[in-house]
Short mmCIF file of C-alpha atoms in Angstrom, two decimals:
data_model
loop_
_atom_site.label_atom_id
_atom_site.label_comp_id
_atom_site.label_asym_id
_atom_site.label_seq_id
_atom_site.Cartn_x
_atom_site.Cartn_y
_atom_site.Cartn_z
CA MET A 547 -47.27 -80.77 -81.55
CA ALA A 548 -50.14 -80.67 -79.10
CA ALA A 549 -49.42 -77.09 -78.12
CA SER A 550 -49.84 -76.08 -81.75
CA ARG A 551 -53.21 -77.76 -82.22
CA PRO A 552 -55.32 -74.74 -81.17
CA SER A 553 -53.72 -72.40 -83.59
CA PHE A 554 -53.99 -74.91 -86.31
CA LEU A 555 -57.87 -75.26 -85.63
CA ALA A 556 -58.08 -71.58 -85.62
CA ALA A 557 -56.33 -71.18 -88.86
CA ILE A 558 -58.91 -73.81 -90.38
CA ALA A 559 -61.73 -71.81 -88.94
CA ALA A 560 -60.41 -68.53 -90.33
CA ALA A 561 -59.94 -70.20 -93.72
CA ALA A 562 -63.53 -71.53 -93.75
CA ALA A 563 -64.80 -68.07 -92.63
CA LEU A 564 -62.90 -66.41 -95.37
CA LEU A 565 -64.33 -68.98 -98.03
CA VAL A 566 -67.93 -68.44 -96.67
CA PHE A 567 -67.41 -64.63 -96.80
CA SER A 568 -65.93 -64.83 -100.35
CA ALA A 569 -68.90 -67.04 -101.37
CA GLN A 570 -71.27 -64.43 -99.97
CA ALA A 571 -69.47 -61.64 -101.59
CA ALA A 572 -69.59 -63.39 -105.11
CA GLU A 573 -73.40 -63.97 -104.84
CA PRO A 574 -75.01 -61.57 -107.28
CA LEU A 575 -77.59 -59.08 -106.43
CA ARG A 576 -81.11 -60.25 -107.21
CA VAL A 577 -84.31 -58.33 -107.63
CA GLY A 578 -87.32 -60.85 -107.85
CA GLU A 579 -86.36 -63.00 -110.83
CA ALA A 580 -83.85 -60.64 -112.10
CA VAL A 581 -80.05 -60.51 -111.42
CA LEU A 582 -78.18 -57.09 -111.44
CA GLU A 583 -74.96 -57.05 -113.28
CA PRO A 584 -72.52 -54.30 -112.69
CA ILE A 585 -71.86 -52.25 -115.60
CA ALA A 586 -69.75 -48.87 -116.13
CA LEU A 587 -71.89 -45.96 -117.07
CA THR A 588 -69.35 -44.65 -119.48
CA SER A 589 -69.75 -47.83 -121.39
CA LEU A 590 -73.36 -47.27 -122.19
CA PRO A 591 -74.15 -45.70 -125.56
CA GLY A 592 -75.47 -42.18 -125.32
CA PHE A 593 -74.70 -41.68 -121.80
CA GLU A 594 -71.81 -39.19 -122.49
CA ALA A 595 -74.15 -37.06 -124.76
CA GLU A 596 -77.08 -37.04 -122.28
CA ASP A 597 -78.54 -34.03 -120.64
CA HIS A 598 -77.31 -35.00 -117.21
CA ALA A 599 -78.49 -31.53 -115.72
CA ALA A 600 -81.94 -32.16 -116.50
CA ALA A 601 -81.89 -35.67 -114.89
CA LEU A 602 -80.29 -33.91 -111.87
CA ASP A 603 -83.17 -31.42 -111.68
CA THR A 604 -85.59 -34.35 -111.66
CA PHE A 605 -83.58 -36.26 -109.01
CA ARG A 606 -83.44 -33.17 -106.75
CA LEU A 607 -87.32 -32.85 -106.92
CA THR A 608 -87.54 -36.34 -105.52
CA CYS A 609 -85.05 -35.39 -102.70
CA ASN A 610 -87.51 -32.72 -101.68
CA ALA A 611 -90.19 -35.30 -101.00
CA PRO A 612 -90.83 -36.02 -97.09
CA ARG A 613 -89.15 -39.62 -96.92
CA ALA A 614 -91.34 -40.57 -93.88
CA GLY A 615 -94.44 -40.06 -95.95
CA LEU A 616 -93.45 -42.54 -98.57
CA SER A 617 -95.20 -45.77 -98.01
CA GLN A 618 -93.11 -48.58 -99.47
CA LEU A 619 -92.25 -52.01 -98.29
CA ALA A 620 -89.01 -52.29 -96.27
CA SER A 621 -87.74 -54.96 -98.58
CA VAL A 622 -87.57 -52.50 -101.68
CA HIS A 623 -84.04 -52.23 -103.24
CA GLY A 624 -82.19 -49.11 -102.76
CA SER A 625 -80.98 -48.17 -99.29
CA MET A 626 -82.84 -45.18 -97.81
CA VAL A 627 -79.71 -44.13 -95.86
CA ASP A 628 -77.56 -44.20 -98.86
CA LEU A 629 -80.13 -42.43 -101.21
CA THR A 630 -80.52 -39.79 -98.58
CA ALA A 631 -76.79 -39.26 -98.57
CA ALA A 632 -76.83 -38.92 -102.42
CA CYS A 633 -79.70 -36.45 -102.02
CA ASP A 634 -77.63 -34.33 -99.57
CA ALA A 635 -74.75 -34.43 -102.01
CA ALA A 636 -76.76 -33.39 -104.92
CA ARG A 637 -78.05 -30.19 -103.21
CA THR A 638 -74.67 -28.23 -103.86
CA VAL A 639 -73.74 -29.81 -107.30
CA PRO A 640 -73.53 -27.20 -109.97
CA ARG A 641 -75.60 -28.31 -113.18
CA GLU A 642 -72.42 -28.40 -115.28
CA LYS A 643 -71.09 -31.03 -112.85
CA ALA A 644 -74.16 -33.27 -113.10
CA ARG A 645 -72.61 -36.25 -115.05
CA ALA A 646 -69.65 -36.22 -112.56
CA PHE A 647 -72.23 -36.58 -109.72
CA PHE A 648 -74.22 -39.55 -110.96
CA GLU A 649 -70.70 -41.26 -111.93
CA SER A 650 -69.38 -40.72 -108.31
CA ALA A 651 -72.52 -41.00 -106.20
CA PHE A 652 -73.95 -44.28 -107.93
CA THR A 653 -72.95 -47.68 -109.11
CA ALA A 654 -74.74 -48.97 -112.22
CA TYR A 655 -76.17 -52.40 -112.61
CA ARG A 656 -77.98 -53.83 -115.72
CA VAL A 657 -81.27 -55.65 -114.93
CA THR A 658 -80.96 -59.02 -116.67
CA ARG A 659 -82.89 -62.14 -116.78
CA PRO A 660 -80.53 -65.13 -116.31
CA ALA A 661 -83.10 -67.81 -117.44
CA ARG A 662 -83.13 -66.48 -120.93
CA VAL A 663 -80.51 -67.94 -123.25
CA ILE A 664 -80.42 -65.24 -126.03
CA GLU A 665 -78.34 -62.21 -124.85
CA SER A 666 -80.96 -59.65 -126.26
CA GLU A 667 -83.73 -61.39 -124.24
CA ARG A 668 -81.68 -61.55 -121.08
CA ARG A 669 -81.40 -57.79 -121.23
CA ALA A 670 -84.82 -56.92 -122.51
CA GLY A 671 -87.37 -55.11 -120.31
CA PHE A 672 -90.52 -53.34 -121.52
CA LEU A 673 -91.18 -49.67 -121.50
CA THR A 674 -94.57 -48.05 -122.03
CA GLY A 675 -95.69 -44.27 -121.90
CA TYR A 676 -98.36 -42.49 -119.99
CA PHE A 677 -99.44 -38.88 -120.01
CA GLU A 678 -101.72 -36.40 -118.31
CA PRO A 679 -104.89 -35.95 -120.37
CA GLU A 680 -106.51 -32.63 -120.76
CA LEU A 681 -110.18 -32.83 -120.89
CA ALA A 682 -113.35 -30.69 -120.94
CA ALA A 683 -115.44 -30.59 -117.70
CA SER A 684 -117.86 -28.83 -115.63
CA LEU A 685 -118.31 -28.45 -111.82
CA VAL A 686 -122.06 -29.18 -112.34
CA PRO A 687 -123.88 -31.92 -114.45
CA GLY A 688 -125.75 -30.73 -117.56
CA PRO A 689 -125.91 -31.30 -121.24
CA GLY A 690 -122.54 -32.62 -122.47
CA PHE A 691 -121.33 -33.34 -119.05
CA THR A 692 -122.76 -36.64 -117.88
CA ALA A 693 -120.03 -38.70 -116.19
CA ALA A 694 -119.29 -38.02 -112.58
CA ALA A 695 -115.57 -38.11 -111.51
CA LEU A 696 -116.11 -39.22 -107.83
CA GLY A 697 -114.25 -38.01 -104.76
CA ARG A 698 -112.84 -40.38 -102.23
CA PRO A 699 -115.47 -42.11 -100.05
CA ASP A 700 -115.08 -41.66 -96.34
CA ASP A 701 -115.22 -45.56 -95.99
CA LEU A 702 -112.14 -46.18 -98.05
CA VAL A 703 -108.94 -46.85 -96.14
CA ALA A 704 -105.51 -47.35 -97.20
CA VAL A 705 -103.76 -50.67 -95.98
CA GLU A 706 -100.04 -50.30 -95.25
CA PRO A 707 -97.68 -52.83 -96.86
CA GLY A 708 -97.38 -55.76 -94.52
CA GLN A 709 -100.33 -54.90 -92.49
CA THR A 710 -103.33 -56.60 -94.24
CA PRO A 711 -105.66 -58.14 -91.84
CA PRO A 712 -106.04 -61.90 -91.71
CA GLY A 713 -108.59 -63.36 -94.36
CA LEU A 714 -107.73 -60.47 -97.02
CA ASP A 715 -105.45 -60.71 -99.92
CA PRO A 716 -102.02 -59.84 -98.77
CA SER A 717 -101.50 -57.46 -101.66
CA LEU A 718 -104.65 -55.57 -100.88
CA ARG A 719 -103.79 -51.85 -100.42
CA PHE A 720 -107.18 -50.29 -100.04
CA ALA A 721 -110.27 -51.76 -98.35
CA ARG A 722 -113.73 -50.82 -97.07
CA ARG A 723 -114.14 -50.03 -93.31
CA THR A 724 -117.29 -51.65 -91.80
CA PRO A 725 -118.61 -51.98 -88.31
CA THR A 726 -117.23 -55.42 -88.18
CA GLY A 727 -113.80 -54.60 -89.80
CA LEU A 728 -112.20 -54.38 -93.12
CA GLU A 729 -113.50 -55.90 -96.38
CA PRO A 730 -112.64 -55.67 -100.08
CA TYR A 731 -114.02 -52.67 -101.75
CA PRO A 732 -116.78 -52.93 -104.59
CA ASP A 733 -115.46 -53.30 -108.01
CA ARG A 734 -116.00 -51.10 -110.88
CA ALA A 735 -119.42 -52.67 -112.03
CA ALA A 736 -120.73 -52.44 -108.65
CA ILE A 737 -119.69 -48.89 -108.00
CA GLU A 738 -121.26 -47.90 -111.34
CA ASP A 739 -124.51 -49.55 -110.29
CA GLY A 740 -124.70 -47.47 -107.17
CA ALA A 741 -123.02 -49.63 -104.43
CA LEU A 742 -121.62 -46.48 -102.78
CA GLY A 743 -124.80 -45.01 -102.26
CA ASP A 744 -124.67 -41.37 -100.81
CA ARG A 745 -120.85 -41.77 -100.47
CA ALA A 746 -120.52 -41.34 -104.17
CA ARG A 747 -119.76 -37.61 -104.19
CA PRO A 748 -118.74 -36.08 -107.72
CA VAL A 749 -116.03 -33.70 -107.70
CA LEU A 750 -116.85 -32.73 -111.28
CA TRP A 751 -118.50 -33.97 -114.37
CA LEU A 752 -116.79 -35.05 -117.68
CA ARG A 753 -118.28 -35.35 -121.13
CA ASP A 754 -118.91 -39.14 -120.95
CA PRO A 755 -117.81 -42.55 -119.51
CA VAL A 756 -114.97 -42.88 -122.00
CA ASP A 757 -113.29 -39.61 -120.68
CA LEU A 758 -113.84 -40.72 -117.21
CA PHE A 759 -112.27 -44.02 -117.96
CA VAL A 760 -109.19 -42.44 -119.67
CA LEU A 761 -108.79 -40.13 -116.54
CA GLN A 762 -108.84 -43.27 -114.23
CA VAL A 763 -106.37 -45.30 -116.56
CA GLN A 764 -103.97 -42.37 -116.50
CA GLY A 765 -104.51 -41.61 -112.88
CA SER A 766 -104.74 -37.82 -113.01
CA GLY A 767 -105.48 -35.17 -115.50
CA ARG A 768 -106.27 -31.40 -116.21
CA VAL A 769 -109.61 -30.27 -117.24
CA ARG A 770 -110.95 -27.18 -118.84
CA LEU A 771 -114.07 -25.69 -117.40
CA PRO A 772 -116.54 -23.85 -119.59
CA ASP A 773 -115.47 -20.53 -118.18
CA GLY A 774 -111.88 -21.21 -119.34
CA ARG A 775 -110.34 -22.07 -115.90
CA SER A 776 -107.96 -24.98 -115.85
CA LEU A 777 -107.92 -27.40 -112.91
CA ARG A 778 -105.89 -30.38 -112.03
CA VAL A 779 -107.83 -33.61 -111.12
CA ARG A 780 -105.61 -35.59 -108.82
CA TYR A 781 -105.58 -39.26 -107.79
CA ASP A 782 -106.90 -39.66 -104.28
CA GLY A 783 -107.26 -43.38 -103.69
CA LYS A 784 -108.64 -46.62 -105.50
CA ASN A 785 -110.83 -49.58 -104.81
CA GLY A 786 -107.91 -51.88 -104.52
CA ARG A 787 -109.20 -54.10 -107.31
CA PRO A 788 -106.72 -55.58 -109.84
CA TYR A 789 -106.14 -53.57 -112.95
CA SER A 790 -106.93 -55.11 -116.38
CA SER A 791 -105.98 -53.62 -119.67
CA VAL A 792 -109.05 -52.67 -121.80
CA VAL A 793 -106.78 -52.00 -124.81
CA LYS A 794 -105.44 -55.44 -124.54
CA THR A 795 -108.97 -56.86 -124.57
CA ILE A 796 -110.03 -54.78 -127.55
CA VAL A 797 -107.09 -56.43 -129.47
CA THR A 798 -107.72 -59.80 -128.19
CA GLU A 799 -111.37 -59.74 -129.05
CA GLY A 800 -110.32 -58.54 -132.60
CA HIS A 801 -112.18 -55.16 -132.49
CA LEU A 802 -108.89 -53.45 -133.61
CA PRO A 803 -105.41 -54.55 -134.55
CA LEU A 804 -102.35 -53.91 -132.28
CA GLU A 805 -100.36 -52.34 -135.11
CA GLY A 806 -100.84 -48.60 -135.20
CA LEU A 807 -103.28 -48.67 -132.12
CA THR A 808 -102.99 -45.20 -130.71
CA PHE A 809 -104.85 -43.57 -127.80
CA ALA A 810 -107.13 -41.53 -130.14
CA ARG A 811 -108.19 -44.69 -131.95
CA TRP A 812 -109.00 -46.98 -129.13
CA ALA A 813 -110.91 -44.21 -127.33
CA GLY A 814 -112.66 -43.26 -130.39
CA TRP A 815 -113.80 -46.79 -130.94
CA LEU A 816 -115.09 -47.05 -127.44
CA ARG A 817 -117.26 -43.81 -127.96
CA ALA A 818 -118.47 -45.26 -131.36
CA HIS A 819 -119.47 -48.44 -129.77
CA PRO A 820 -121.18 -47.43 -126.35
CA THR A 821 -122.76 -50.81 -125.49
CA GLU A 822 -119.49 -52.80 -126.13
CA ALA A 823 -117.38 -50.03 -124.46
CA ARG A 824 -119.53 -50.33 -121.20
CA ARG A 825 -118.92 -54.09 -121.09
CA LEU A 826 -115.23 -53.81 -121.78
CA MET A 827 -114.44 -51.12 -119.15
CA ARG A 828 -116.25 -53.10 -116.69
CA THR A 829 -113.59 -55.81 -117.26
CA ASN A 830 -111.18 -53.45 -115.65
CA ALA A 831 -112.43 -53.95 -111.94
CA ALA A 832 -110.12 -51.18 -110.67
CA TYR A 833 -111.73 -47.72 -109.82
CA VAL A 834 -109.95 -44.46 -109.21
CA PHE A 835 -111.18 -41.59 -106.94
CA PHE A 836 -110.03 -38.03 -107.30
CA LYS A 837 -109.63 -34.58 -105.74
CA VAL A 838 -109.59 -31.16 -107.60
CA GLU A 839 -106.95 -28.43 -107.21
CA GLU A 840 -105.89 -25.40 -109.13
CA ALA A 841 -103.23 -26.07 -111.78
CA THR A 842 -100.16 -24.32 -110.93
CA ASP A 843 -96.91 -25.12 -112.61
CA VAL A 844 -97.97 -26.03 -116.00
CA ALA A 845 -94.60 -27.15 -116.95
CA LEU A 846 -94.62 -30.02 -114.59
CA GLY A 847 -97.23 -32.93 -114.20
CA PRO A 848 -99.18 -34.12 -111.24
CA PRO A 849 -97.44 -35.56 -108.35
CA GLY A 850 -96.64 -39.18 -108.69
CA GLY A 851 -96.36 -41.84 -106.14
CA ALA A 852 -93.23 -40.08 -104.66
CA GLY A 853 -95.25 -37.20 -103.89
CA VAL A 854 -93.33 -34.73 -106.31
CA PRO A 855 -94.56 -33.25 -109.60
CA LEU A 856 -93.72 -35.39 -112.49
CA THR A 857 -91.19 -34.22 -115.29
CA PRO A 858 -92.28 -34.96 -118.90
CA GLY A 859 -89.52 -37.44 -120.27
CA ARG A 860 -87.78 -37.76 -117.10
CA SER A 861 -90.11 -39.38 -114.46
CA LEU A 862 -90.51 -43.19 -114.60
CA ALA A 863 -93.11 -45.40 -112.99
CA VAL A 864 -91.75 -48.54 -111.74
CA ASP A 865 -92.88 -51.44 -109.59
CA ALA A 866 -92.80 -49.94 -106.21
CA THR A 867 -92.79 -53.05 -104.30
CA LEU A 868 -89.34 -53.67 -105.79
CA TRP A 869 -87.69 -50.22 -106.30
CA ARG A 870 -87.29 -47.34 -103.95
CA TYR A 871 -88.61 -43.97 -105.28
CA GLY A 872 -85.68 -41.53 -106.31
CA LEU A 873 -83.55 -44.21 -107.94
CA PRO A 874 -82.13 -43.13 -111.21
CA PHE A 875 -82.50 -45.54 -114.15
CA TRP A 876 -80.82 -45.45 -117.52
CA LEU A 877 -83.21 -46.59 -120.37
CA ASP A 878 -80.71 -48.28 -122.65
CA GLY A 879 -81.93 -48.13 -126.16
CA GLN A 880 -83.95 -45.76 -128.45
CA LEU A 881 -87.15 -44.46 -127.06
CA SER A 882 -88.68 -43.79 -130.58
CA PRO A 883 -87.66 -44.64 -134.05
CA ASP A 884 -86.78 -40.93 -135.03
CA ALA A 885 -84.78 -40.50 -131.56
CA GLY A 886 -81.45 -38.96 -132.23
CA GLN A 887 -79.90 -40.33 -129.35
CA ASN A 888 -79.64 -43.77 -127.63
CA GLY A 889 -80.73 -43.84 -124.03
CA ARG A 890 -82.10 -41.46 -121.34
CA LEU A 891 -81.46 -41.00 -117.81
CA VAL A 892 -84.82 -40.96 -115.63
CA VAL A 893 -85.86 -41.22 -112.02
CA ALA A 894 -88.20 -43.56 -110.37
CA GLN A 895 -90.99 -41.13 -109.15
CA ASP A 896 -94.30 -43.08 -109.68
CA THR A 897 -96.01 -46.48 -109.99
CA GLY A 898 -98.91 -48.07 -111.58
CA SER A 899 -101.14 -51.18 -111.17
CA ALA A 900 -99.84 -52.58 -114.48
CA ILE A 901 -96.10 -51.90 -113.76
CA VAL A 902 -95.09 -55.19 -112.44
CA GLY A 903 -91.72 -56.65 -112.26
CA PRO A 904 -87.92 -55.45 -112.19
CA ALA A 905 -87.43 -54.68 -115.88
CA ARG A 906 -90.86 -52.88 -116.42
CA GLY A 907 -91.32 -49.07 -116.67
CA ASP A 908 -93.94 -46.44 -117.74
CA LEU A 909 -92.53 -43.12 -118.71
CA TYR A 910 -94.38 -40.02 -118.17
CA LEU A 911 -94.58 -37.90 -121.28
CA GLY A 912 -96.52 -34.75 -120.52
CA THR A 913 -99.92 -33.24 -120.90
CA GLY A 914 -102.37 -33.17 -123.73
CA ASP A 915 -103.00 -34.77 -127.10
CA ALA A 916 -99.54 -34.67 -128.48
CA ALA A 917 -98.34 -36.40 -125.19
CA GLY A 918 -101.08 -38.89 -125.58
CA ALA A 919 -100.06 -39.80 -129.08
CA ALA A 920 -96.44 -40.18 -128.04
CA ALA A 921 -97.45 -42.31 -125.01
CA GLY A 922 -99.70 -44.54 -127.19
CA ASN A 923 -96.80 -45.19 -129.58
CA LEU A 924 -94.19 -46.00 -126.73
CA ARG A 925 -94.28 -49.84 -126.38
CA HIS A 926 -90.52 -50.93 -126.82
CA ALA A 927 -88.33 -53.75 -125.44
CA ILE A 928 -85.49 -51.80 -123.80
CA SER A 929 -82.83 -52.54 -121.18
CA PHE A 930 -83.08 -51.11 -117.75
CA VAL A 931 -79.89 -50.03 -115.84
CA VAL A 932 -80.46 -49.12 -112.25
CA LEU A 933 -78.20 -46.64 -110.40
CA LEU A 934 -77.92 -47.82 -106.84
CA PRO A 935 -76.59 -45.26 -104.45
CA LYS A 936 -73.00 -45.84 -103.15
CA PRO A 937 -72.74 -46.69 -99.41
CA ALA A 938 -72.79 -43.61 -97.28
CA SER A 939 -69.51 -42.98 -95.46
CA PRO A 940 -69.94 -43.81 -91.79
CA PRO A 941 -69.64 -40.86 -89.33
CA ALA A 942 -66.23 -40.24 -88.02
CA SER A 943 -65.85 -41.60 -84.40
CA ALA A 944 -64.71 -39.20 -81.55
CA ASP A 945 -61.34 -40.89 -81.50
CA ALA A 946 -60.79 -40.51 -85.25
CA ARG A 947 -61.57 -36.79 -84.82
#
């Protein structure tokens, strides 16, 4: 009996290890406060009829972005190795095989909130829309062009995730470089009052402060010069201060009702009430700086956080502290009351200050007034399904070959 004791103990140890492994394997995937529940893509209403080829085109655009240049936390969900493998596979996929590609290269998970009891609330996320405004502008100040869009100041520095100096907010992503080190950058009110001095260099002039504010909220836009030329005004950094929704403040203070509140209506109200507008816009401490370039491909939007041009109706802004750029998402539900199809396959290509949490998204809808109207109307509870790339096959060993 004594001789069999070691093997008996080994068996117990092996059984215990198996139990631990099984428990670990059964542990659900978590993203923040959300739990990811596996789901078959084929079970999603509308997925079969989707334009998978259009989604594949958008996915390929993200694959062309230089991965080394994407500044994201190492803890974001979506393996870089696996996503790169999916990108490599996507390069040779015929457009008519797009659906088969997404089904074979990814595993779908519904983003749920287990703390909610009602099933519809467990699945509910929140989707809004954004757009690229098209505004009148001039390269010089003058009558009708009084609001300066500022270029990036030379003392503004980006702070990489996880490298915030001691004494500063760990979430700070932009700061001011001084002779004694980094410090928080001035807020909107201070910048408007001249805190930047000669570092405030205009790149162009817009009609009024409301146009400038709209451009900053959207993050980029196109402008039409008096001579007819079209330029793209691109995001080139911000002051790192927290974003606050002026539209929400307009509603909570009772100036306009939420029902039927479109972009044109709230922007028009701000123009009609300049004193109140100045106060309200200053409640948003965030301030965006810009650079100007020629508008090239008018079918695509400005580059998003992933560094590639945004595709109308296909590019999704997500919380980039949680999700890796390039991940496909299925938006499970109707995007508008008159939509003829449930759901849409989109790709994470951008982020935004107001986009926080695993089940929060902002859908890019295009350029101009029509896109702005659609964006203003898109405020829906919708379910998010993330497509995580399947593990890349390990390279074959020399012995296997």
